[in-house]
PDB file of N, CA, C and O in Angstrom, chain B, residues numbered from 101:
ATOM      1  N   MET B 101      14.293  17.700 102.334  1.00  0.00           N
ATOM      2  CA  MET B 101      13.405  18.599 101.635  1.00  0.00           C
ATOM      3  C   MET B 101      14.102  19.747 101.057  1.00  0.00           C
ATOM      4  O   MET B 101      13.804  20.148  99.932  1.00  0.00           O
ATOM      5  N   ALA B 102      15.090  20.347 101.822  1.00  0.00           N
ATOM      6  CA  ALA B 102      15.861  21.422 101.343  1.00  0.00           C
ATOM      7  C   ALA B 102      16.773  21.072 100.206  1.00  0.00           C
ATOM      8  O   ALA B 102      17.046  21.886  99.323  1.00  0.00           O
ATOM      9  N   SER B 103      17.276  19.755 100.244  1.00  0.00           N
ATOM     10  CA  SER B 103      18.138  19.397  99.220  1.00  0.00           C
ATOM     11  C   SER B 103      17.394  19.154  97.917  1.00  0.00           C
ATOM     12  O   SER B 103      17.960  19.282  96.831  1.00  0.00           O
ATOM     13  N   ARG B 104      16.109  18.799  98.038  1.00  0.00           N
ATOM     14  CA  ARG B 104      15.235  18.693  96.840  1.00  0.00           C
ATOM     15  C   ARG B 104      14.971  19.935  96.162  1.00  0.00           C
ATOM     16  O   ARG B 104      14.988  20.027  94.935  1.00  0.00           O
ATOM     17  N   VAL B 105      14.702  20.999  97.029  1.00  0.00           N
ATOM     18  CA  VAL B 105      14.552  22.293  96.523  1.00  0.00           C
ATOM     19  C   VAL B 105      15.772  22.913  95.744  1.00  0.00           C
ATOM     20  O   VAL B 105      15.720  23.551  94.692  1.00  0.00           O
ATOM     21  N   ALA B 106      16.823  22.604  96.452  1.00  0.00           N
ATOM     22  CA  ALA B 106      18.141  23.073  95.895  1.00  0.00           C
ATOM     23  C   ALA B 106      18.409  22.380  94.617  1.00  0.00           C
ATOM     24  O   ALA B 106      18.826  23.022  93.653  1.00  0.00           O
ATOM     25  N   LEU B 107      18.186  21.058  94.549  1.00  0.00           N
ATOM     26  CA  LEU B 107      18.324  20.272  93.307  1.00  0.00           C
ATOM     27  C   LEU B 107      17.386  20.808  92.224  1.00  0.00           C
ATOM     28  O   LEU B 107      17.825  20.978  91.087  1.00  0.00           O
ATOM     29  N   GLY B 108      16.166  21.070  92.515  1.00  0.00           N
ATOM     30  CA  GLY B 108      15.204  21.625  91.614  1.00  0.00           C
ATOM     31  C   GLY B 108      15.600  22.986  91.090  1.00  0.00           C
ATOM     32  O   GLY B 108      15.438  23.292  89.909  1.00  0.00           O
ATOM     33  N   GLY B 109      16.130  23.808  92.005  1.00  0.00           N
ATOM     34  CA  GLY B 109      16.640  25.109  91.630  1.00  0.00           C
ATOM     35  C   GLY B 109      17.871  25.096  90.669  1.00  0.00           C
ATOM     36  O   GLY B 109      17.996  25.903  89.748  1.00  0.00           O
ATOM     37  N   LEU B 110      18.776  24.102  90.964  1.00  0.00           N
ATOM     38  CA  LEU B 110      19.966  23.877  90.070  1.00  0.00           C
ATOM     39  C   LEU B 110      19.476  23.300  88.748  1.00  0.00           C
ATOM     40  O   LEU B 110      20.029  23.674  87.714  1.00  0.00           O
ATOM     41  N   MET B 111      18.508  22.442  88.706  1.00  0.00           N
ATOM     42  CA  MET B 111      18.010  21.969  87.413  1.00  0.00           C
ATOM     43  C   MET B 111      17.390  23.016  86.579  1.00  0.00           C
ATOM     44  O   MET B 111      17.637  23.053  85.374  1.00  0.00           O
ATOM     45  N   LEU B 112      16.559  23.913  87.167  1.00  0.00           N
ATOM     46  CA  LEU B 112      16.053  25.078  86.526  1.00  0.00           C
ATOM     47  C   LEU B 112      17.056  25.979  86.002  1.00  0.00           C
ATOM     48  O   LEU B 112      16.903  26.475  84.885  1.00  0.00           O
ATOM     49  N   LEU B 113      18.161  26.255  86.778  1.00  0.00           N
ATOM     50  CA  LEU B 113      19.271  27.068  86.277  1.00  0.00           C
ATOM     51  C   LEU B 113      20.019  26.348  85.193  1.00  0.00           C
ATOM     52  O   LEU B 113      20.468  27.018  84.262  1.00  0.00           O
ATOM     53  N   LEU B 114      20.192  25.092  85.222  1.00  0.00           N
ATOM     54  CA  LEU B 114      20.879  24.392  84.105  1.00  0.00           C
ATOM     55  C   LEU B 114      19.967  24.477  82.831  1.00  0.00           C
ATOM     56  O   LEU B 114      20.478  24.698  81.732  1.00  0.00           O
ATOM     57  N   LEU B 115      18.738  24.317  82.966  1.00  0.00           N
ATOM     58  CA  LEU B 115      17.817  24.439  81.812  1.00  0.00           C
ATOM     59  C   LEU B 115      17.855  25.806  81.197  1.00  0.00           C
ATOM     60  O   LEU B 115      17.870  25.983  79.979  1.00  0.00           O
ATOM     61  N   ALA B 116      17.870  26.779  82.103  1.00  0.00           N
ATOM     62  CA  ALA B 116      17.976  28.179  81.579  1.00  0.00           C
ATOM     63  C   ALA B 116      19.186  28.481  80.858  1.00  0.00           C
ATOM     64  O   ALA B 116      19.169  29.184  79.848  1.00  0.00           O
ATOM     65  N   LEU B 117      20.343  27.925  81.389  1.00  0.00           N
ATOM     66  CA  LEU B 117      21.623  28.127  80.813  1.00  0.00           C
ATOM     67  C   LEU B 117      21.706  27.339  79.403  1.00  0.00           C
ATOM     68  O   LEU B 117      22.266  27.831  78.424  1.00  0.00           O
ATOM     69  N   GLN B 118      21.105  26.091  79.398  1.00  0.00           N
ATOM     70  CA  GLN B 118      21.027  25.447  78.129  1.00  0.00           C
ATOM     71  C   GLN B 118      20.249  26.118  77.038  1.00  0.00           C
ATOM     72  O   GLN B 118      20.606  26.112  75.860  1.00  0.00           O
ATOM     73  N   TRP B 119      19.109  26.728  77.520  1.00  0.00           N
ATOM     74  CA  TRP B 119      18.248  27.429  76.616  1.00  0.00           C
ATOM     75  C   TRP B 119      19.067  28.599  75.994  1.00  0.00           C
ATOM     76  O   TRP B 119      19.018  28.806  74.781  1.00  0.00           O
ATOM     77  N   ARG B 120      19.790  29.329  76.798  1.00  0.00           N
ATOM     78  CA  ARG B 120      20.564  30.499  76.303  1.00  0.00           C
ATOM     79  C   ARG B 120      21.661  29.946  75.362  1.00  0.00           C
ATOM     80  O   ARG B 120      21.966  30.547  74.332  1.00  0.00           O
ATOM     81  N   LEU B 121      22.205  28.869  75.713  1.00  0.00           N
ATOM     82  CA  LEU B 121      23.333  28.267  74.813  1.00  0.00           C
ATOM     83  C   LEU B 121      22.847  27.884  73.417  1.00  0.00           C
ATOM     84  O   LEU B 121      23.509  28.149  72.415  1.00  0.00           O
ATOM     85  N   TRP B 122      21.705  27.270  73.380  1.00  0.00           N
ATOM     86  CA  TRP B 122      21.300  26.583  72.096  1.00  0.00           C
ATOM     87  C   TRP B 122      20.330  27.549  71.422  1.00  0.00           C
ATOM     88  O   TRP B 122      20.447  27.669  70.203  1.00  0.00           O
ATOM     89  N   ILE B 123      19.417  28.231  72.029  1.00  0.00           N
ATOM     90  CA  ILE B 123      18.272  28.917  71.295  1.00  0.00           C
ATOM     91  C   ILE B 123      18.342  30.357  71.320  1.00  0.00           C
ATOM     92  O   ILE B 123      18.069  30.957  70.280  1.00  0.00           O
ATOM     93  N   ALA B 124      18.687  31.037  72.414  1.00  0.00           N
ATOM     94  CA  ALA B 124      18.664  32.527  72.501  1.00  0.00           C
ATOM     95  C   ALA B 124      19.634  33.224  71.611  1.00  0.00           C
ATOM     96  O   ALA B 124      20.600  32.624  71.140  1.00  0.00           O
ATOM     97  N   ASP B 125      19.389  34.509  71.367  1.00  0.00           N
ATOM     98  CA  ASP B 125      20.332  35.374  70.610  1.00  0.00           C
ATOM     99  C   ASP B 125      21.653  35.239  71.204  1.00  0.00           C
ATOM    100  O   ASP B 125      21.831  35.286  72.421  1.00  0.00           O
ATOM    101  N   GLY B 126      22.664  35.055  70.272  1.00  0.00           N
ATOM    102  CA  GLY B 126      24.016  34.945  70.685  1.00  0.00           C
ATOM    103  C   GLY B 126      24.405  33.335  70.994  1.00  0.00           C
ATOM    104  O   GLY B 126      25.539  33.001  71.336  1.00  0.00           O
ATOM    105  N   GLY B 127      23.420  32.502  70.840  1.00  0.00           N
ATOM    106  CA  GLY B 127      23.617  31.109  71.091  1.00  0.00           C
ATOM    107  C   GLY B 127      24.237  30.466  69.805  1.00  0.00           C
ATOM    108  O   GLY B 127      24.656  31.114  68.846  1.00  0.00           O
ATOM    109  N   ILE B 128      24.238  29.157  69.912  1.00  0.00           N
ATOM    110  CA  ILE B 128      24.792  28.397  68.806  1.00  0.00           C
ATOM    111  C   ILE B 128      23.946  28.451  67.528  1.00  0.00           C
ATOM    112  O   ILE B 128      24.517  28.539  66.441  1.00  0.00           O
ATOM    113  N   ALA B 129      22.655  28.403  67.610  1.00  0.00           N
ATOM    114  CA  ALA B 129      21.755  28.537  66.451  1.00  0.00           C
ATOM    115  C   ALA B 129      21.920  29.936  65.845  1.00  0.00           C
ATOM    116  O   ALA B 129      22.008  30.013  64.619  1.00  0.00           O
ATOM    117  N   HIS B 130      21.968  30.994  66.554  1.00  0.00           N
ATOM    118  CA  HIS B 130      22.076  32.308  66.077  1.00  0.00           C
ATOM    119  C   HIS B 130      23.465  32.498  65.396  1.00  0.00           C
ATOM    120  O   HIS B 130      23.582  33.072  64.313  1.00  0.00           O
ATOM    121  N   THR B 131      24.428  32.020  66.046  1.00  0.00           N
ATOM    122  CA  THR B 131      25.809  32.117  65.437  1.00  0.00           C
ATOM    123  C   THR B 131      25.783  31.268  64.075  1.00  0.00           C
ATOM    124  O   THR B 131      26.362  31.732  63.093  1.00  0.00           O
ATOM    125  N   HIS B 132      25.224  30.221  64.009  1.00  0.00           N
ATOM    126  CA  HIS B 132      25.179  29.392  62.803  1.00  0.00           C
ATOM    127  C   HIS B 132      24.485  30.192  61.716  1.00  0.00           C
ATOM    128  O   HIS B 132      24.968  30.235  60.584  1.00  0.00           O
ATOM    129  N   ARG B 133      23.387  30.812  62.025  1.00  0.00           N
ATOM    130  CA  ARG B 133      22.602  31.622  61.015  1.00  0.00           C
ATOM    131  C   ARG B 133      23.519  32.805  60.524  1.00  0.00           C
ATOM    132  O   ARG B 133      23.548  33.118  59.334  1.00  0.00           O
ATOM    133  N   LEU B 134      24.246  33.433  61.453  1.00  0.00           N
ATOM    134  CA  LEU B 134      24.994  34.525  61.086  1.00  0.00           C
ATOM    135  C   LEU B 134      26.174  34.150  60.142  1.00  0.00           C
ATOM    136  O   LEU B 134      26.565  34.873  59.226  1.00  0.00           O
ATOM    137  N   LYS B 135      26.699  32.928  60.471  1.00  0.00           N
ATOM    138  CA  LYS B 135      27.755  32.444  59.538  1.00  0.00           C
ATOM    139  C   LYS B 135      27.270  32.122  58.206  1.00  0.00           C
ATOM    140  O   LYS B 135      28.015  32.335  57.250  1.00  0.00           O
ATOM    141  N   GLN B 136      26.129  31.641  58.032  1.00  0.00           N
ATOM    142  CA  GLN B 136      25.457  31.340  56.758  1.00  0.00           C
ATOM    143  C   GLN B 136      25.300  32.674  55.982  1.00  0.00           C
ATOM    144  O   GLN B 136      25.657  32.793  54.809  1.00  0.00           O
ATOM    145  N   GLN B 137      24.747  33.661  56.707  1.00  0.00           N
ATOM    146  CA  GLN B 137      24.485  34.962  56.123  1.00  0.00           C
ATOM    147  C   GLN B 137      25.901  35.468  55.590  1.00  0.00           C
ATOM    148  O   GLN B 137      26.031  35.821  54.418  1.00  0.00           O
ATOM    149  N   ALA B 138      26.818  35.485  56.383  1.00  0.00           N
ATOM    150  CA  ALA B 138      28.158  35.979  56.051  1.00  0.00           C
ATOM    151  C   ALA B 138      28.746  35.291  54.829  1.00  0.00           C
ATOM    152  O   ALA B 138      29.366  35.940  53.986  1.00  0.00           O
ATOM    153  N   GLN B 139      28.548  33.935  54.727  1.00  0.00           N
ATOM    154  CA  GLN B 139      29.015  33.256  53.589  1.00  0.00           C
ATOM    155  C   GLN B 139      28.290  33.538  52.359  1.00  0.00           C
ATOM    156  O   GLN B 139      28.902  33.561  51.291  1.00  0.00           O
ATOM    157  N   ALA B 140      26.892  33.782  52.423  1.00  0.00           N
ATOM    158  CA  ALA B 140      26.075  34.185  51.299  1.00  0.00           C
ATOM    159  C   ALA B 140      26.590  35.591  50.814  1.00  0.00           C
ATOM    160  O   ALA B 140      26.686  35.814  49.607  1.00  0.00           O
ATOM    161  N   MET B 141      26.898  36.476  51.694  1.00  0.00           N
ATOM    162  CA  MET B 141      27.331  37.808  51.366  1.00  0.00           C
ATOM    163  C   MET B 141      28.700  37.752  50.676  1.00  0.00           C
ATOM    164  O   MET B 141      28.954  38.508  49.738  1.00  0.00           O
ATOM    165  N   ARG B 142      29.594  36.841  51.149  1.00  0.00           N
ATOM    166  CA  ARG B 142      30.874  36.679  50.489  1.00  0.00           C
ATOM    167  C   ARG B 142      30.725  36.192  49.123  1.00  0.00           C
ATOM    168  O   ARG B 142      31.383  36.715  48.224  1.00  0.00           O
ATOM    169  N   ASP B 143      29.877  35.187  48.878  1.00  0.00           N
ATOM    170  CA  ASP B 143      29.603  34.646  47.571  1.00  0.00           C
ATOM    171  C   ASP B 143      29.066  35.730  46.633  1.00  0.00           C
ATOM    172  O   ASP B 143      29.453  35.819  45.467  1.00  0.00           O
ATOM    173  N   GLU B 144      28.194  36.519  47.159  1.00  0.00           N
ATOM    174  CA  GLU B 144      27.578  37.604  46.380  1.00  0.00           C
ATOM    175  C   GLU B 144      28.667  38.661  45.951  1.00  0.00           C
ATOM    176  O   GLU B 144      28.664  39.191  44.840  1.00  0.00           O
ATOM    177  N   ASN B 145      29.595  38.918  46.928  1.00  0.00           N
ATOM    178  CA  ASN B 145      30.648  39.843  46.718  1.00  0.00           C
ATOM    179  C   ASN B 145      31.626  39.328  45.680  1.00  0.00           C
ATOM    180  O   ASN B 145      32.167  40.110  44.897  1.00  0.00           O
ATOM    181  N   ASP B 146      31.851  38.072  45.664  1.00  0.00           N
ATOM    182  CA  ASP B 146      32.725  37.466  44.621  1.00  0.00           C
ATOM    183  C   ASP B 146      32.120  37.616  43.241  1.00  0.00           C
ATOM    184  O   ASP B 146      32.828  37.883  42.271  1.00  0.00           O
ATOM    185  N   VAL B 147      30.749  37.435  43.149  1.00  0.00           N
ATOM    186  CA  VAL B 147      30.122  37.590  41.878  1.00  0.00           C
ATOM    187  C   VAL B 147      30.352  39.101  41.406  1.00  0.00           C
ATOM    188  O   VAL B 147      30.788  39.378  40.289  1.00  0.00           O
ATOM    189  N   LEU B 148      30.023  40.017  42.342  1.00  0.00           N
ATOM    190  CA  LEU B 148      30.006  41.373  42.008  1.00  0.00           C
ATOM    191  C   LEU B 148      31.461  41.882  41.748  1.00  0.00           C
ATOM    192  O   LEU B 148      31.642  42.818  40.969  1.00  0.00           O
ATOM    193  N   ARG B 149      32.519  41.261  42.405  1.00  0.00           N
ATOM    194  CA  ARG B 149      33.830  41.628  42.088  1.00  0.00           C
ATOM    195  C   ARG B 149      34.184  41.218  40.649  1.00  0.00           C
ATOM    196  O   ARG B 149      34.846  41.978  39.942  1.00  0.00           O
ATOM    197  N   ALA B 150      33.754  40.037  40.210  1.00  0.00           N
ATOM    198  CA  ALA B 150      34.068  39.530  38.867  1.00  0.00           C
ATOM    199  C   ALA B 150      33.358  40.451  37.839  1.00  0.00           C
ATOM    200  O   ALA B 150      33.941  40.789  36.809  1.00  0.00           O
ATOM    201  N   ARG B 151      32.109  40.851  38.123  1.00  0.00           N
ATOM    202  CA  ARG B 151      31.358  41.796  37.229  1.00  0.00           C
ATOM    203  C   ARG B 151      32.043  43.166  37.178  1.00  0.00           C
ATOM    204  O   ARG B 151      32.106  43.754  36.099  1.00  0.00           O
ATOM    205  N   ASN B 152      32.544  43.688  38.260  1.00  0.00           N
ATOM    206  CA  ASN B 152      33.238  44.874  38.280  1.00  0.00           C
ATOM    207  C   ASN B 152      34.531  44.853  37.479  1.00  0.00           C
ATOM    208  O   ASN B 152      34.889  45.820  36.805  1.00  0.00           O
ATOM    209  N   ALA B 153      35.243  43.676  37.578  1.00  0.00           N
ATOM    210  CA  ALA B 153      36.499  43.444  36.863  1.00  0.00           C
ATOM    211  C   ALA B 153      36.174  43.509  35.313  1.00  0.00           C
ATOM    212  O   ALA B 153      36.887  44.136  34.529  1.00  0.00           O
ATOM    213  N   ALA B 154      35.125  42.864  34.965  1.00  0.00           N
ATOM    214  CA  ALA B 154      34.753  42.839  33.512  1.00  0.00           C
ATOM    215  C   ALA B 154      34.359  44.263  33.061  1.00  0.00           C
ATOM    216  O   ALA B 154      34.835  44.699  32.014  1.00  0.00           O
ATOM    217  N   LEU B 155      33.545  44.979  33.772  1.00  0.00           N
ATOM    218  CA  LEU B 155      33.233  46.314  33.422  1.00  0.00           C
ATOM    219  C   LEU B 155      34.463  47.206  33.356  1.00  0.00           C
ATOM    220  O   LEU B 155      34.610  47.986  32.415  1.00  0.00           O
ATOM    221  N   ASP B 156      35.403  47.094  34.404  1.00  0.00           N
ATOM    222  CA  ASP B 156      36.607  47.908  34.341  1.00  0.00           C
ATOM    223  C   ASP B 156      37.468  47.602  33.101  1.00  0.00           C
ATOM    224  O   ASP B 156      38.037  48.522  32.514  1.00  0.00           O
ATOM    225  N   ALA B 157      37.575  46.278  32.680  1.00  0.00           N
ATOM    226  CA  ALA B 157      38.277  45.984  31.505  1.00  0.00           C
ATOM    227  C   ALA B 157      37.612  46.574  30.239  1.00  0.00           C
ATOM    228  O   ALA B 157      38.296  47.051  29.333  1.00  0.00           O
ATOM    229  N   GLU B 158      36.288  46.529  30.199  1.00  0.00           N
ATOM    230  CA  GLU B 158      35.550  47.115  29.094  1.00  0.00           C
ATOM    231  C   GLU B 158      35.825  48.701  29.067  1.00  0.00           C
ATOM    232  O   GLU B 158      36.034  49.258  27.989  1.00  0.00           O
ATOM    233  N   VAL B 159      35.821  49.354  30.180  1.00  0.00           N
ATOM    234  CA  VAL B 159      35.989  50.758  30.173  1.00  0.00           C
ATOM    235  C   VAL B 159      37.475  51.074  29.652  1.00  0.00           C
ATOM    236  O   VAL B 159      37.714  52.000  28.877  1.00  0.00           O
ATOM    237  N   ARG B 160      38.436  50.211  30.157  1.00  0.00           N
ATOM    238  CA  ARG B 160      39.824  50.607  29.684  1.00  0.00           C
ATOM    239  C   ARG B 160      39.868  50.330  28.189  1.00  0.00           C
ATOM    240  O   ARG B 160      40.517  51.076  27.455  1.00  0.00           O
ATOM    241  N   ASP B 161      39.156  49.216  27.681  1.00  0.00           N
ATOM    242  CA  ASP B 161      39.243  49.016  26.269  1.00  0.00           C
ATOM    243  C   ASP B 161      38.652  50.131  25.419  1.00  0.00           C
ATOM    244  O   ASP B 161      39.168  50.513  24.369  1.00  0.00           O
ATOM    245  N   LEU B 162      37.509  50.639  25.955  1.00  0.00           N
ATOM    246  CA  LEU B 162      36.795  51.718  25.258  1.00  0.00           C
ATOM    247  C   LEU B 162      37.693  53.038  25.321  1.00  0.00           C
ATOM    248  O   LEU B 162      37.665  53.854  24.399  1.00  0.00           O
ATOM    249  N   GLY B 163      38.405  53.189  26.332  1.00  0.00           N
ATOM    250  CA  GLY B 163      39.279  54.427  26.399  1.00  0.00           C
ATOM    251  C   GLY B 163      40.560  54.373  25.635  1.00  0.00           C
ATOM    252  O   GLY B 163      41.147  55.411  25.332  1.00  0.00           O
ATOM    253  N   GLU B 164      41.014  53.175  25.312  1.00  0.00           N
ATOM    254  CA  GLU B 164      42.305  53.038  24.616  1.00  0.00           C
ATOM    255  C   GLU B 164      42.188  53.073  23.168  1.00  0.00           C
ATOM    256  O   GLU B 164      43.128  53.553  22.535  1.00  0.00           O
ATOM    257  N   GLY B 165      41.143  52.621  22.538  1.00  0.00           N
ATOM    258  CA  GLY B 165      41.224  52.503  21.095  1.00  0.00           C
ATOM    259  C   GLY B 165      39.870  52.463  20.459  1.00  0.00           C
ATOM    260  O   GLY B 165      38.848  52.329  21.133  1.00  0.00           O
ATOM    261  N   THR B 166      39.869  52.582  19.151  1.00  0.00           N
ATOM    262  CA  THR B 166      38.545  52.645  18.419  1.00  0.00           C
ATOM    263  C   THR B 166      38.079  51.234  18.140  1.00  0.00           C
ATOM    264  O   THR B 166      36.892  51.086  17.849  1.00  0.00           O
ATOM    265  N   ALA B 167      38.835  50.231  18.193  1.00  0.00           N
ATOM    266  CA  ALA B 167      38.342  48.888  17.852  1.00  0.00           C
ATOM    267  C   ALA B 167      37.219  48.436  18.788  1.00  0.00           C
ATOM    268  O   ALA B 167      36.226  47.844  18.365  1.00  0.00           O
ATOM    269  N   ALA B 168      37.418  48.744  20.108  1.00  0.00           N
ATOM    270  CA  ALA B 168      36.357  48.337  21.049  1.00  0.00           C
ATOM    271  C   ALA B 168      35.103  49.133  20.887  1.00  0.00           C
ATOM    272  O   ALA B 168      33.993  48.633  21.071  1.00  0.00           O
ATOM    273  N   ILE B 169      35.297  50.418  20.530  1.00  0.00           N
ATOM    274  CA  ILE B 169      34.095  51.282  20.351  1.00  0.00           C
ATOM    275  C   ILE B 169      33.345  50.821  19.089  1.00  0.00           C
ATOM    276  O   ILE B 169      32.114  50.814  19.058  1.00  0.00           O
ATOM    277  N   GLU B 170      34.109  50.435  18.045  1.00  0.00           N
ATOM    278  CA  GLU B 170      33.509  49.973  16.837  1.00  0.00           C
ATOM    279  C   GLU B 170      32.764  48.615  17.071  1.00  0.00           C
ATOM    280  O   GLU B 170      31.662  48.442  16.551  1.00  0.00           O
ATOM    281  N   ALA B 171      33.327  47.684  17.817  1.00  0.00           N
ATOM    282  CA  ALA B 171      32.754  46.472  18.082  1.00  0.00           C
ATOM    283  C   ALA B 171      31.418  46.701  18.919  1.00  0.00           C
ATOM    284  O   ALA B 171      30.409  46.053  18.640  1.00  0.00           O
ATOM    285  N   ARG B 172      31.430  47.562  19.869  1.00  0.00           N
ATOM    286  CA  ARG B 172      30.310  47.876  20.654  1.00  0.00           C
ATOM    287  C   ARG B 172      29.245  48.473  19.797  1.00  0.00           C
ATOM    288  O   ARG B 172      28.069  48.158  19.979  1.00  0.00           O
ATOM    289  N   ALA B 173      29.608  49.337  18.854  1.00  0.00           N
ATOM    290  CA  ALA B 173      28.545  49.953  18.017  1.00  0.00           C
ATOM    291  C   ALA B 173      27.932  48.958  17.146  1.00  0.00           C
ATOM    292  O   ALA B 173      26.733  49.020  16.873  1.00  0.00           O
ATOM    293  N   ARG B 174      28.769  47.960  16.654  1.00  0.00           N
ATOM    294  CA  ARG B 174      28.252  47.063  15.744  1.00  0.00           C
ATOM    295  C   ARG B 174      27.301  46.039  16.455  1.00  0.00           C
ATOM    296  O   ARG B 174      26.265  45.666  15.904  1.00  0.00           O
ATOM    297  N   THR B 175      27.661  45.620  17.624  1.00  0.00           N
ATOM    298  CA  THR B 175      26.785  44.647  18.303  1.00  0.00           C
ATOM    299  C   THR B 175      25.629  45.243  18.998  1.00  0.00           C
ATOM    300  O   THR B 175      24.556  44.641  18.960  1.00  0.00           O
ATOM    301  N   THR B 176      25.730  46.337  19.615  1.00  0.00           N
ATOM    302  CA  THR B 176      24.731  46.964  20.333  1.00  0.00           C
ATOM    303  C   THR B 176      23.734  47.759  19.450  1.00  0.00           C
ATOM    304  O   THR B 176      22.513  47.659  19.573  1.00  0.00           O
ATOM    305  N   LEU B 177      24.342  48.536  18.574  1.00  0.00           N
ATOM    306  CA  LEU B 177      23.502  49.570  17.858  1.00  0.00           C
ATOM    307  C   LEU B 177      23.237  48.999  16.402  1.00  0.00           C
ATOM    308  O   LEU B 177      22.444  49.588  15.667  1.00  0.00           O
ATOM    309  N   GLY B 178      23.897  47.857  15.983  1.00  0.00           N
ATOM    310  CA  GLY B 178      23.685  47.377  14.621  1.00  0.00           C
ATOM    311  C   GLY B 178      24.292  48.177  13.527  1.00  0.00           C
ATOM    312  O   GLY B 178      23.852  48.100  12.380  1.00  0.00           O
ATOM    313  N   MET B 179      25.298  48.951  13.850  1.00  0.00           N
ATOM    314  CA  MET B 179      25.899  49.909  12.811  1.00  0.00           C
ATOM    315  C   MET B 179      26.779  49.099  11.853  1.00  0.00           C
ATOM    316  O   MET B 179      27.289  48.030  12.187  1.00  0.00           O
ATOM    317  N   ILE B 180      26.934  49.669  10.624  1.00  0.00           N
ATOM    318  CA  ILE B 180      27.825  49.050   9.659  1.00  0.00           C
ATOM    319  C   ILE B 180      28.716  50.189   9.076  1.00  0.00           C
ATOM    320  O   ILE B 180      28.399  51.376   9.150  1.00  0.00           O
ATOM    321  N   LYS B 181      29.802  49.751   8.518  1.00  0.00           N
ATOM    322  CA  LYS B 181      30.719  50.766   7.863  1.00  0.00           C
ATOM    323  C   LYS B 181      30.251  51.099   6.413  1.00  0.00           C
ATOM    324  O   LYS B 181      29.474  50.382   5.783  1.00  0.00           O
ATOM    325  N   ASP B 182      30.761  52.176   5.975  1.00  0.00           N
ATOM    326  CA  ASP B 182      30.423  52.628   4.567  1.00  0.00           C
ATOM    327  C   ASP B 182      31.055  51.508   3.673  1.00  0.00           C
ATOM    328  O   ASP B 182      32.161  51.030   3.928  1.00  0.00           O
ATOM    329  N   GLY B 183      30.308  51.131   2.640  1.00  0.00           N
ATOM    330  CA  GLY B 183      30.677  50.126   1.731  1.00  0.00           C
ATOM    331  C   GLY B 183      30.429  48.644   2.194  1.00  0.00           C
ATOM    332  O   GLY B 183      30.761  47.686   1.496  1.00  0.00           O
ATOM    333  N   GLU B 184      29.874  48.533   3.313  1.00  0.00           N
ATOM    334  CA  GLU B 184      29.547  47.180   3.790  1.00  0.00           C
ATOM    335  C   GLU B 184      28.080  46.819   3.533  1.00  0.00           C
ATOM    336  O   GLU B 184      27.247  47.723   3.462  1.00  0.00           O
ATOM    337  N   THR B 185      27.745  45.586   3.397  1.00  0.00           N
ATOM    338  CA  THR B 185      26.393  45.184   3.182  1.00  0.00           C
ATOM    339  C   THR B 185      25.952  44.424   4.397  1.00  0.00           C
ATOM    340  O   THR B 185      26.631  43.502   4.849  1.00  0.00           O
ATOM    341  N   PHE B 186      24.708  44.846   4.977  1.00  0.00           N
ATOM    342  CA  PHE B 186      24.297  44.205   6.111  1.00  0.00           C
ATOM    343  C   PHE B 186      23.385  43.009   5.796  1.00  0.00           C
ATOM    344  O   PHE B 186      22.432  43.154   5.030  1.00  0.00           O
ATOM    345  N   TYR B 187      23.658  41.844   6.367  1.00  0.00           N
ATOM    346  CA  TYR B 187      22.854  40.677   6.140  1.00  0.00           C
ATOM    347  C   TYR B 187      22.265  40.273   7.586  1.00  0.00           C
ATOM    348  O   TYR B 187      22.973  40.249   8.593  1.00  0.00           O
ATOM    349  N   LEU B 188      21.029  39.990   7.580  1.00  0.00           N
ATOM    350  CA  LEU B 188      20.388  39.465   8.773  1.00  0.00           C
ATOM    351  C   LEU B 188      19.926  38.014   8.530  1.00  0.00           C
ATOM    352  O   LEU B 188      19.114  37.725   7.651  1.00  0.00           O
ATOM    353  N   VAL B 189      20.459  37.171   9.314  1.00  0.00           N
ATOM    354  CA  VAL B 189      20.246  35.733   9.219  1.00  0.00           C
ATOM    355  C   VAL B 189      19.169  35.405  10.349  1.00  0.00           C
ATOM    356  O   VAL B 189      19.386  35.648  11.536  1.00  0.00           O
ATOM    357  N   VAL B 190      18.057  34.863   9.905  1.00  0.00           N
ATOM    358  CA  VAL B 190      16.996  34.470  10.867  1.00  0.00           C
ATOM    359  C   VAL B 190      16.904  33.004  10.956  1.00  0.00           C
ATOM    360  O   VAL B 190      16.798  32.333   9.929  1.00  0.00           O
ATOM    361  N   ASN B 191      16.939  32.461  12.140  1.00  0.00           N
ATOM    362  CA  ASN B 191      16.804  31.016  12.316  1.00  0.00           C
ATOM    363  C   ASN B 191      15.338  30.626  12.106  1.00  0.00           C
ATOM    364  O   ASN B 191      14.459  31.343  12.585  1.00  0.00           O
ATOM    365  N   PRO B 192      15.035  29.537  11.420  1.00  0.00           N
ATOM    366  CA  PRO B 192      13.723  29.108  11.252  1.00  0.00           C
ATOM    367  C   PRO B 192      12.949  28.639  12.473  1.00  0.00           C
ATOM    368  O   PRO B 192      11.786  28.254  12.357  1.00  0.00           O
TER     369      PRO B 192
END
């Protein structure tokens, strides 16, 4: 009888340890979720790094010469130079 109680206690202990290993915080499932979140954040950081590099290049271009400023004014504000004729082409 004592061996059955001991065996039952060991089985409960084994189940409790398995639950902690697979399901509880700090277990395999939790670690897997954290790894997925970390990868998603790394991917987002890569996108933001590329965006920052493009903005940094644009800032350097705007600071170095007038060609970039002129191109920006033409595309964003629709400005034209003196003596130029503006044509607006509308797709049907």
